[in-house]
Amino acid sequence: MGISPYHAQLLTKIKQRPISEQNAIIQAYLYAEKVHMHQKRLSDEPYIVHLVETACIIDDLHGDTTTMIAGLLHDILEDTQVSLEEVLNIFGEEIVFLIQGVTKLSTLKYRGLKRHAESLRKLFIAMAEDTRVIVIKLADRLHNMRTIKYLKPDKQKRIAEETLDIYAPLAHRLSMGTLKSELEDLSFQIINPQAYAITEQLMYEKSRLYTDDLTTIKKLLQEKLHIEAIQVHAIDTRKKHLYSLNKKLQRNDMHIESIFDVFALRVIVKTIHECYTVLGIVHAHWQPVPNRIKDYIASPKINGYQSIHTTIFTGTGSIIEVQIRTQIMHEYAERGNASHVRYKTNDHKSISPHSSEAWMHTIKTQSKATINRERLLESKIETTQKAWLQNMVAEQKDIIHAQHFVKSITNDFLRERIFVFTPRGEIIDLPIGATSLDFAYALHSDIGNHVHAVKVNGRLIPLNRPLVNGDIVQIETNKKSAPSEKWLRNVVTTCARKHIRLYLTKERNTIKKN
Ligand code: MN
């Protein structure tokens, strides 16, 4: 009996990995295929297609094997009957931690309120705890966007908007440039098909004009760099993607002539030193457009992006952008580094490294991912210390940058505050330990004063139960309900306490008067 085409596709994709890791991935594949057996996608394909595609996207992002396995299993807790214990027994703690993270994130629903998008993005990162969870979620979303045509038009639109408002900016923050652009273009086409078509047409016309020019400049530049003995890794031409071109067109009255970076030549070299040398060579041979030089190597963008950009007159009437960066910077700009967190595995020497059990054993025995991540960061700093001294300042900054970004957000958002939703999707932020009473008073004192019952995520809960991140809180009021002394013990916010006291004092005064 031959293997299925999906199995074959996955095998081809992972053939560069060590045999033990390949086996572990295939073990997860076979398990997912079994438990999702009778499920289908709206495309009428077997469900496993979605899981294999998700894993393949994770592989494109250079995700580690643990992330790949969790990617194959990401829907099992939500969509199948398997028990948590079973998954834990077969795949271990770390995989379960990642799957649960992904499942948890799907409880966060974006309800189209643009002003809450930023909070929701931060909440996403905070709740994910480990950036690999977001990587899986983004891969899942990308495949869902690639197959969005099978959904009904109104649902397509809702999902495309959510993708554009939440997921694409998240990918941007994590510096996953390629994935971000694809998400944006897929969404753009659904949200505004007319604008998409116009932009596509403008791009097509511009391409026809520029193709020859770009080829000439590329060849010339190659020669000049060769003469100067610069080791060029690659010179690519890059086209601006349609969504971002359209945004820029809107800012320029739809005049594509005033946009200089529709096309760029991307020069990828080995060292930072060479980046600056290349800049010098480019400027020595072509006239730069004034005030268009951006040194994102010395001052990286907030998501860690690094590159030198300059815009030049080609001498034949056109203007193009030249981007210069090292291979490491390029890799980071395209894929980010959130997906390849690799752990030290030096505690399994006694076990043959070529069995999938051995590999499963290592991941099972690893303690919580977060602790490992700390260690990883330290070891990265250690090992890059030497390179750092050898003129690698920026790359180093890069690696720490992304990790720090996630860490600082997690700290800000999880230490002190929780974010919960009204049934209409408004986000209310409260201090940790806040209850539904605090929530009710945060909405309005009238609501607080008449809380009768509370449903959290659709279930009735006691008024004194602390809320957690992502809860959807529905307050039922009743004119007869009123604050009591006891309520003071069930709230943590000053606002709630103040209103309860006020009410109780008023009530006492009324009783006295009577
Ligand atoms: Mn999925």
Coordinates of C-alpha atoms and ligand atoms in Angstrom, one line a residue:
M1 CA 0.0 0.0 0.0
G2 CA 1.4 3.4 -1.0
I3 CA 1.4 6.5 1.2
S4 CA -1.1 9.3 0.7
P5 CA -0.1 12.3 -1.4
Y6 CA -0.2 14.5 1.8
H7 CA 2.2 12.1 3.6
A8 CA 4.5 12.3 0.6
Q9 CA 4.3 16.1 0.5
L10 CA 5.3 16.3 4.1
L11 CA 8.1 13.8 3.7
T12 CA 9.6 15.8 0.8
K13 CA 9.3 19.0 2.9
I14 CA 11.2 17.6 5.9
K15 CA 13.8 15.5 4.3
Q16 CA 16.6 17.9 5.4
R17 CA 15.9 17.2 9.0
P18 CA 17.6 14.5 11.1
I19 CA 16.0 11.0 10.7
S20 CA 14.8 11.0 14.3
E21 CA 13.0 14.3 13.8
Q22 CA 11.5 13.2 10.5
N23 CA 10.1 10.1 12.3
A24 CA 8.7 12.2 15.1
I25 CA 7.0 14.5 12.6
I26 CA 5.5 11.5 10.7
Q27 CA 4.3 10.0 13.9
A28 CA 2.4 13.2 14.6
Y29 CA 1.1 13.2 11.0
L30 CA -0.2 9.6 11.2
Y31 CA -1.9 10.4 14.5
A32 CA -3.5 13.6 13.2
E33 CA -4.7 11.7 10.1
K34 CA -6.3 9.1 12.3
V35 CA -8.1 11.4 14.7
H36 CA -9.3 13.8 11.9
M37 CA -10.2 10.9 9.7
H38 CA -13.9 11.7 9.0
Q39 CA -13.5 15.4 8.9
K40 CA -13.4 17.4 5.7
R41 CA -12.5 21.0 4.7
L42 CA -15.0 23.1 3.0
S43 CA -13.0 22.5 -0.2
D44 CA -14.2 18.9 0.2
E45 CA -10.6 17.8 0.8
P46 CA -9.7 15.6 3.8
Y47 CA -8.9 17.7 6.9
I48 CA -5.3 16.5 7.0
V49 CA -4.6 18.8 4.0
H50 CA -5.0 21.8 6.3
L51 CA -2.7 20.3 8.9
V52 CA 0.0 19.4 6.4
E53 CA -0.2 22.8 4.7
T54 CA 0.1 24.5 8.1
A55 CA 3.2 22.4 8.9
C56 CA 4.7 23.2 5.5
I57 CA 4.3 26.9 6.2
I58 CA 6.0 26.5 9.6
D59 CA 8.8 24.7 7.7
D60 CA 9.0 27.7 5.3
L61 CA 9.5 29.9 8.4
H62 CA 12.3 27.5 9.5
G63 CA 10.3 26.4 12.5
D64 CA 11.8 23.7 14.7
T65 CA 10.5 20.2 14.8
T66 CA 8.6 20.7 18.0
T67 CA 6.7 23.6 16.3
M68 CA 6.1 21.4 13.2
I69 CA 4.6 18.6 15.4
A70 CA 2.4 21.1 17.2
G71 CA 1.3 22.5 13.9
L72 CA 0.2 19.1 12.7
L73 CA -1.8 18.7 15.9
H74 CA -3.0 22.2 16.4
D75 CA -6.7 21.4 15.9
I76 CA -7.0 18.2 17.8
L77 CA -8.1 19.6 21.1
E78 CA -10.7 21.8 19.5
D79 CA -12.0 19.6 16.7
T80 CA -11.7 16.0 17.8
Q81 CA -12.7 13.8 20.7
V82 CA -9.1 12.9 21.8
S83 CA -8.3 13.5 25.5
L84 CA -5.7 15.8 26.7
E85 CA -4.1 12.9 28.7
E86 CA -3.7 10.9 25.6
V87 CA -1.9 13.7 23.7
L88 CA 0.2 14.3 26.8
N89 CA 1.2 10.6 27.0
I90 CA 2.1 10.3 23.3
F91 CA 3.6 13.7 22.6
G92 CA 4.7 15.2 25.9
E93 CA 4.3 18.4 27.8
E94 CA 5.9 20.9 25.4
I95 CA 3.7 19.9 22.5
V96 CA 0.6 20.0 24.6
F97 CA 1.7 23.4 25.9
L98 CA 1.9 24.7 22.3
I99 CA -1.4 23.2 21.2
Q100 CA -3.2 24.5 24.2
G101 CA -1.7 27.9 23.5
V102 CA -3.1 27.8 19.9
T103 CA -6.5 26.6 21.1
K104 CA -6.6 29.4 23.8
L105 CA -5.9 32.0 21.1
S106 CA -8.9 30.9 19.1
T107 CA -11.2 32.0 22.0
L108 CA -10.1 35.6 21.2
K109 CA -12.5 36.9 18.6
Y110 CA -12.0 40.2 16.9
R111 CA -15.3 41.9 16.6
G112 CA -14.3 44.5 14.1
L113 CA -13.7 47.4 16.4
K114 CA -10.6 49.0 14.9
R115 CA -9.8 51.0 18.0
H116 CA -9.3 47.7 20.0
A117 CA -7.1 46.1 17.4
E118 CA -3.9 47.2 19.1
S119 CA -5.0 45.8 22.5
L120 CA -6.1 42.6 20.9
R121 CA -2.7 42.2 19.3
K122 CA -0.9 42.7 22.5
L123 CA -3.3 40.4 24.3
F124 CA -2.5 37.8 21.6
I125 CA 1.2 38.0 22.3
A126 CA 0.6 38.0 26.1
M127 CA -1.7 35.0 26.0
A128 CA 0.5 33.0 23.6
E129 CA 3.3 33.0 26.3
D130 CA 5.6 31.4 23.7
T131 CA 6.1 33.0 20.3
R132 CA 6.0 29.6 18.6
V133 CA 2.3 29.6 19.5
I134 CA 1.8 32.7 17.4
V135 CA 3.9 31.2 14.6
I136 CA 1.5 28.2 14.5
K137 CA -1.5 30.5 14.6
L138 CA -0.1 32.6 11.8
A139 CA 0.6 29.5 9.6
D140 CA -2.9 28.3 10.3
R141 CA -4.4 31.6 9.3
L142 CA -2.3 31.8 6.2
H143 CA -3.6 28.5 4.9
N144 CA -7.1 29.5 5.8
M145 CA -6.6 32.7 3.8
R146 CA -5.2 30.7 0.9
T147 CA -8.4 28.6 0.8
I148 CA -10.8 31.4 1.8
K149 CA -12.8 31.2 -1.5
Y150 CA -14.7 28.2 -0.1
L151 CA -16.4 30.3 2.5
K152 CA -19.5 32.4 2.1
P153 CA -18.8 36.0 0.9
D154 CA -19.8 37.7 4.2
K155 CA -17.6 35.3 6.2
Q156 CA -14.7 35.9 3.7
K157 CA -14.9 39.6 4.4
R158 CA -15.0 39.2 8.2
I159 CA -12.0 36.9 8.2
A160 CA -10.1 39.1 5.7
E161 CA -10.7 42.1 7.9
E162 CA -9.5 40.3 11.0
T163 CA -6.4 39.1 9.1
L164 CA -5.6 42.7 8.1
D165 CA -6.3 44.3 11.5
I166 CA -4.8 41.6 13.7
Y167 CA -2.7 38.9 12.1
A168 CA -0.8 40.9 9.5
P169 CA 0.4 43.5 12.0
L170 CA 1.4 40.6 14.3
A171 CA 3.5 39.1 11.6
H172 CA 5.0 42.5 11.0
R173 CA 5.9 42.9 14.6
L174 CA 7.6 39.5 14.6
S175 CA 9.4 40.5 11.4
M176 CA 7.8 37.7 9.3
G177 CA 7.9 39.9 6.1
T178 CA 7.0 37.2 3.6
L179 CA 4.1 35.8 5.5
K180 CA 2.8 39.3 6.3
S181 CA 2.8 40.4 2.7
E182 CA 0.9 37.3 1.6
L183 CA -1.7 37.8 4.3
E184 CA -2.1 41.4 3.3
D185 CA -2.5 40.8 -0.4
L186 CA -5.0 37.9 0.2
S187 CA -7.1 40.1 2.5
F188 CA -6.8 43.2 0.2
Q189 CA -8.2 41.2 -2.7
I190 CA -11.3 40.3 -0.7
I191 CA -11.9 43.5 1.1
N192 CA -11.5 45.8 -1.9
P193 CA -11.4 43.9 -5.2
Q194 CA -11.7 47.0 -7.3
A195 CA -8.7 48.7 -5.7
Y196 CA -6.8 45.5 -5.9
A197 CA -7.4 45.2 -9.7
I198 CA -6.4 48.8 -10.2
T199 CA -3.2 48.4 -8.3
E200 CA -2.4 45.2 -10.1
Q201 CA -2.8 46.9 -13.4
L202 CA -0.6 49.8 -12.4
M203 CA 2.0 47.4 -11.3
Y204 CA 1.8 45.5 -14.5
E205 CA 2.4 48.6 -16.6
K206 CA 5.2 49.7 -14.4
S207 CA 6.8 46.3 -14.6
R208 CA 6.9 46.4 -18.4
L209 CA 8.7 49.8 -18.3
Y210 CA 11.2 48.8 -15.7
T211 CA 12.2 45.2 -16.5
D212 CA 14.9 46.1 -18.9
D213 CA 16.3 48.8 -16.7
L214 CA 16.4 46.6 -13.7
T215 CA 18.3 43.9 -15.6
T216 CA 20.8 46.4 -16.9
I217 CA 21.5 48.0 -13.5
K218 CA 21.7 44.6 -11.8
K219 CA 24.4 43.5 -14.3
L220 CA 26.3 46.7 -14.0
L221 CA 26.2 46.6 -10.2
Q222 CA 27.4 43.0 -10.3
E223 CA 30.4 43.9 -12.3
K224 CA 31.3 46.8 -10.1
L225 CA 31.0 44.8 -7.0
H226 CA 33.1 42.1 -8.6
I227 CA 35.8 44.6 -9.4
E228 CA 35.8 45.8 -5.8
A229 CA 36.0 42.1 -4.6
I230 CA 32.8 42.2 -2.6
Q231 CA 31.5 38.8 -2.0
V232 CA 27.9 39.1 -3.0
H233 CA 25.5 36.5 -1.8
A234 CA 22.7 37.6 -4.1
I235 CA 21.2 40.5 -5.9
D236 CA 17.5 40.1 -6.2
T237 CA 14.8 42.4 -7.6
R238 CA 11.9 42.9 -5.3
K239 CA 8.5 44.2 -6.2
K240 CA 6.5 46.0 -3.7
H241 CA 3.5 43.9 -2.8
L242 CA 0.1 45.2 -3.9
Y243 CA -1.4 46.1 -0.5
S244 CA 1.5 48.2 0.5
L245 CA 1.7 49.8 -3.0
N246 CA -1.9 50.7 -2.8
K247 CA -1.4 52.3 0.6
K248 CA 1.3 54.4 -0.8
L249 CA -0.7 55.3 -3.9
Q250 CA -3.5 56.6 -1.7
R251 CA -1.0 58.9 0.0
N252 CA 0.2 60.1 -3.5
D253 CA -3.1 60.7 -5.3
M254 CA -2.7 57.4 -7.1
H255 CA 0.4 58.7 -8.9
I256 CA 2.7 55.7 -9.3
E257 CA 5.4 58.0 -10.7
S258 CA 5.9 59.6 -7.3
I259 CA 6.6 56.2 -5.7
F260 CA 10.3 55.4 -5.9
D261 CA 10.4 52.0 -4.3
V262 CA 7.9 50.1 -6.4
F263 CA 11.0 48.1 -7.5
A264 CA 14.1 47.6 -5.6
L265 CA 17.4 45.9 -6.1
R266 CA 18.3 43.9 -3.0
V267 CA 22.0 43.4 -2.5
I268 CA 22.8 40.7 0.1
V269 CA 26.4 40.5 1.3
K270 CA 28.3 38.8 4.2
T271 CA 29.3 41.5 6.6
I272 CA 28.0 44.9 7.8
H273 CA 31.3 46.4 6.7
E274 CA 30.5 45.2 3.2
C275 CA 27.0 46.8 3.4
Y276 CA 28.6 50.2 3.8
T277 CA 31.1 49.5 1.1
V278 CA 28.4 48.6 -1.3
L279 CA 26.5 51.8 -0.5
G280 CA 29.7 53.7 -1.3
I281 CA 30.1 51.9 -4.7
V282 CA 26.4 52.5 -5.6
H283 CA 26.7 56.2 -4.8
A284 CA 30.0 56.5 -6.7
H285 CA 28.3 55.2 -9.9
W286 CA 24.7 56.5 -9.7
Q287 CA 23.4 59.8 -8.5
P288 CA 21.4 59.2 -5.3
V289 CA 18.1 61.0 -4.8
P290 CA 18.7 63.5 -2.0
N291 CA 17.3 62.7 1.5
R292 CA 16.4 59.2 0.6
I293 CA 19.2 57.3 2.4
K294 CA 17.9 55.3 5.3
D295 CA 20.3 53.5 7.5
Y296 CA 18.3 50.9 9.3
I297 CA 21.4 49.0 10.2
A298 CA 22.6 51.7 12.6
S299 CA 19.0 52.4 13.7
P300 CA 16.9 49.3 13.2
K301 CA 13.1 49.6 12.8
I302 CA 11.1 48.7 15.9
N303 CA 10.5 45.1 14.7
G304 CA 14.3 44.6 14.4
Y305 CA 14.4 45.2 10.6
Q306 CA 17.8 46.1 9.3
S307 CA 19.0 47.2 5.9
I308 CA 20.4 50.3 4.2
H309 CA 18.0 51.9 1.7
T310 CA 19.0 54.4 -0.9
T311 CA 17.3 55.6 -4.0
I312 CA 19.2 56.2 -7.2
F313 CA 18.7 57.8 -10.7
T314 CA 19.4 55.0 -13.1
G315 CA 20.6 57.4 -15.8
T316 CA 18.0 56.2 -18.2
G317 CA 15.1 58.2 -16.8
S318 CA 14.0 55.9 -14.1
I319 CA 14.5 55.8 -10.4
I320 CA 14.9 52.7 -8.2
E321 CA 15.6 51.8 -4.7
V322 CA 18.6 49.8 -3.6
Q323 CA 18.5 47.8 -0.4
I324 CA 21.7 46.5 1.1
R325 CA 21.8 44.0 3.9
T326 CA 23.6 40.9 5.3
Q327 CA 22.3 37.4 4.9
I328 CA 21.3 37.3 8.6
M329 CA 19.4 40.5 8.2
H330 CA 17.7 39.2 5.1
E331 CA 16.7 36.0 6.8
Y332 CA 15.3 37.9 9.7
A333 CA 13.4 40.4 7.5
E334 CA 11.7 37.6 5.6
R335 CA 11.0 35.0 8.3
G336 CA 11.7 36.6 11.7
N337 CA 13.2 34.4 14.3
A338 CA 10.2 33.7 16.4
S339 CA 9.9 30.2 15.0
H340 CA 13.3 28.7 15.5
V341 CA 13.7 28.5 19.2
R342 CA 16.0 25.5 19.6
Y343 CA 16.7 24.0 22.9
K344 CA 19.9 22.5 24.2
T345 CA 19.6 18.7 24.3
N346 CA 22.6 17.4 26.1
D347 CA 20.8 15.1 28.6
H348 CA 20.0 12.1 26.4
K349 CA 23.4 10.8 25.4
S350 CA 22.5 7.3 26.5
I351 CA 19.7 7.1 24.0
S352 CA 20.3 6.4 20.3
P353 CA 19.7 9.7 18.5
H354 CA 18.2 7.9 15.5
S355 CA 14.9 6.8 17.0
S356 CA 11.9 9.0 17.2
E357 CA 11.4 7.7 20.8
A358 CA 14.7 9.3 21.7
W359 CA 13.6 12.5 20.3
M360 CA 10.2 12.3 21.9
H361 CA 12.0 11.6 25.1
T362 CA 14.1 14.7 24.9
I363 CA 11.2 17.0 24.3
K364 CA 9.1 15.3 27.0
T365 CA 11.8 15.7 29.6
Q366 CA 12.4 19.3 28.9
S367 CA 11.0 21.6 31.5
K368 CA 8.7 24.5 30.8
A369 CA 9.4 26.3 27.5
T370 CA 9.6 29.7 29.1
I371 CA 12.5 28.7 31.4
N372 CA 14.3 27.2 28.4
R373 CA 13.8 30.3 26.4
E374 CA 15.5 32.4 29.1
R375 CA 18.4 30.0 29.0
L376 CA 18.5 30.1 25.2
L377 CA 18.7 33.8 25.2
E378 CA 21.6 33.8 27.6
S379 CA 23.4 31.2 25.6
K380 CA 22.8 33.1 22.4
I381 CA 24.3 36.2 24.1
E382 CA 27.3 34.1 25.2
T383 CA 28.0 32.5 21.9
T384 CA 27.5 35.6 19.9
Q385 CA 29.8 37.6 22.2
K386 CA 32.8 36.8 20.1
A387 CA 31.1 37.6 16.8
W388 CA 29.8 40.8 18.4
L389 CA 33.4 42.0 18.9
Q390 CA 34.0 41.2 15.2
N391 CA 31.8 44.0 14.0
M392 CA 28.5 42.1 14.3
V393 CA 26.9 44.6 16.6
A394 CA 23.7 44.9 14.7
E395 CA 23.0 41.2 14.2
Q396 CA 23.4 40.8 17.9
K397 CA 21.0 43.6 18.5
D398 CA 18.6 41.9 16.2
I399 CA 18.3 38.7 18.0
I400 CA 17.9 40.3 21.4
H401 CA 15.5 42.8 19.9
A402 CA 12.8 40.3 18.9
Q403 CA 13.0 38.4 22.1
H404 CA 12.9 41.5 24.1
F405 CA 9.9 42.9 22.2
V406 CA 7.8 39.8 23.1
K407 CA 9.1 39.8 26.6
S408 CA 8.4 43.5 27.3
I409 CA 4.9 43.2 26.0
T410 CA 4.2 40.1 28.0
N411 CA 5.5 41.8 31.1
D412 CA 3.5 45.0 30.6
F413 CA 0.3 43.2 29.8
L414 CA 0.3 40.2 32.0
R415 CA 1.9 41.4 35.2
E416 CA -0.7 44.1 36.1
R417 CA -3.7 44.0 33.9
I418 CA -6.2 41.6 32.3
F419 CA -8.2 42.2 29.2
V420 CA -11.8 41.0 29.0
F421 CA -14.6 41.6 26.5
T422 CA -18.2 42.7 26.6
P423 CA -20.5 40.5 24.5
R424 CA -20.2 43.2 21.8
G425 CA -16.4 42.9 21.7
E426 CA -15.5 46.1 23.6
I427 CA -12.3 45.5 25.5
I428 CA -12.3 46.4 29.2
D429 CA -8.9 46.3 30.9
L430 CA -8.9 45.7 34.6
P431 CA -6.2 45.0 37.2
I432 CA -5.4 41.4 38.0
G433 CA -7.8 39.8 40.4
A434 CA -10.8 41.9 39.2
T435 CA -14.2 40.2 39.3
S436 CA -17.3 40.6 37.3
L437 CA -18.5 43.2 39.8
D438 CA -15.4 45.3 38.9
F439 CA -16.3 44.8 35.3
A440 CA -19.9 45.9 35.8
Y441 CA -18.8 49.1 37.6
A442 CA -16.2 49.7 34.9
L443 CA -19.1 49.8 32.3
H444 CA -21.3 52.1 34.4
S445 CA -22.3 52.6 38.0
D446 CA -25.9 51.9 37.2
I447 CA -25.0 48.5 35.8
G448 CA -22.7 47.8 38.8
N449 CA -25.4 48.8 41.3
H450 CA -27.9 46.4 39.8
V451 CA -25.9 43.3 38.9
H452 CA -28.1 40.3 39.2
A453 CA -26.2 37.5 37.5
V454 CA -23.0 37.1 35.4
K455 CA -22.2 34.8 32.6
V456 CA -18.6 34.4 31.6
N457 CA -18.0 32.7 28.3
G458 CA -21.6 31.7 28.3
R459 CA -21.7 30.2 31.8
L460 CA -23.1 31.5 35.0
I461 CA -20.4 32.2 37.6
P462 CA -20.3 33.6 41.1
L463 CA -19.9 37.3 41.4
N464 CA -16.6 37.0 43.3
R465 CA -14.8 34.8 40.8
P466 CA -11.7 36.6 39.4
L467 CA -11.8 37.1 35.6
V468 CA -9.0 36.0 33.3
N469 CA -7.6 37.3 30.1
G470 CA -10.0 36.9 27.1
D471 CA -13.1 36.3 29.2
I472 CA -16.3 37.4 27.5
V473 CA -18.5 38.9 30.3
Q474 CA -22.2 39.3 30.1
I475 CA -23.9 41.1 33.0
E476 CA -27.6 40.7 33.7
T477 CA -29.1 43.4 35.7
N478 CA -32.3 43.6 37.8
K479 CA -33.8 46.7 39.4
K480 CA -34.2 44.9 42.7
S481 CA -30.5 43.9 43.0
A482 CA -28.4 46.2 45.1
P483 CA -24.9 46.4 46.6
S484 CA -24.3 45.0 50.1
E485 CA -21.4 45.2 52.5
K486 CA -20.3 41.8 51.2
W487 CA -19.7 43.3 47.7
L488 CA -16.9 45.4 49.1
R489 CA -14.9 42.2 49.7
N490 CA -15.5 41.1 46.1
V491 CA -14.0 44.0 44.2
V492 CA -10.5 45.2 43.7
T493 CA -10.9 48.4 41.7
T494 CA -11.2 51.8 43.4
C495 CA -14.0 52.7 41.0
A496 CA -16.2 49.8 42.1
R497 CA -15.4 50.3 45.8
K498 CA -16.3 54.0 45.5
H499 CA -19.6 53.4 44.0
I500 CA -20.6 50.6 46.4
R501 CA -19.7 52.8 49.4
L502 CA -21.6 55.7 47.9
Y503 CA -24.7 53.5 47.4
L504 CA -24.5 52.0 50.9
T505 CA -24.1 55.5 52.5
K506 CA -27.1 56.8 50.5
E507 CA -29.1 53.8 51.6
R508 CA -28.2 54.3 55.3
N509 CA -29.3 57.9 55.1
T510 CA -32.6 57.0 53.5
I511 CA -33.3 54.5 56.2
K512 CA -32.5 57.1 58.9
K513 CA -34.8 59.6 57.3
N514 CA -37.6 57.2 57.2
Ligands
MN1 MN -6.6 25.2 11.9

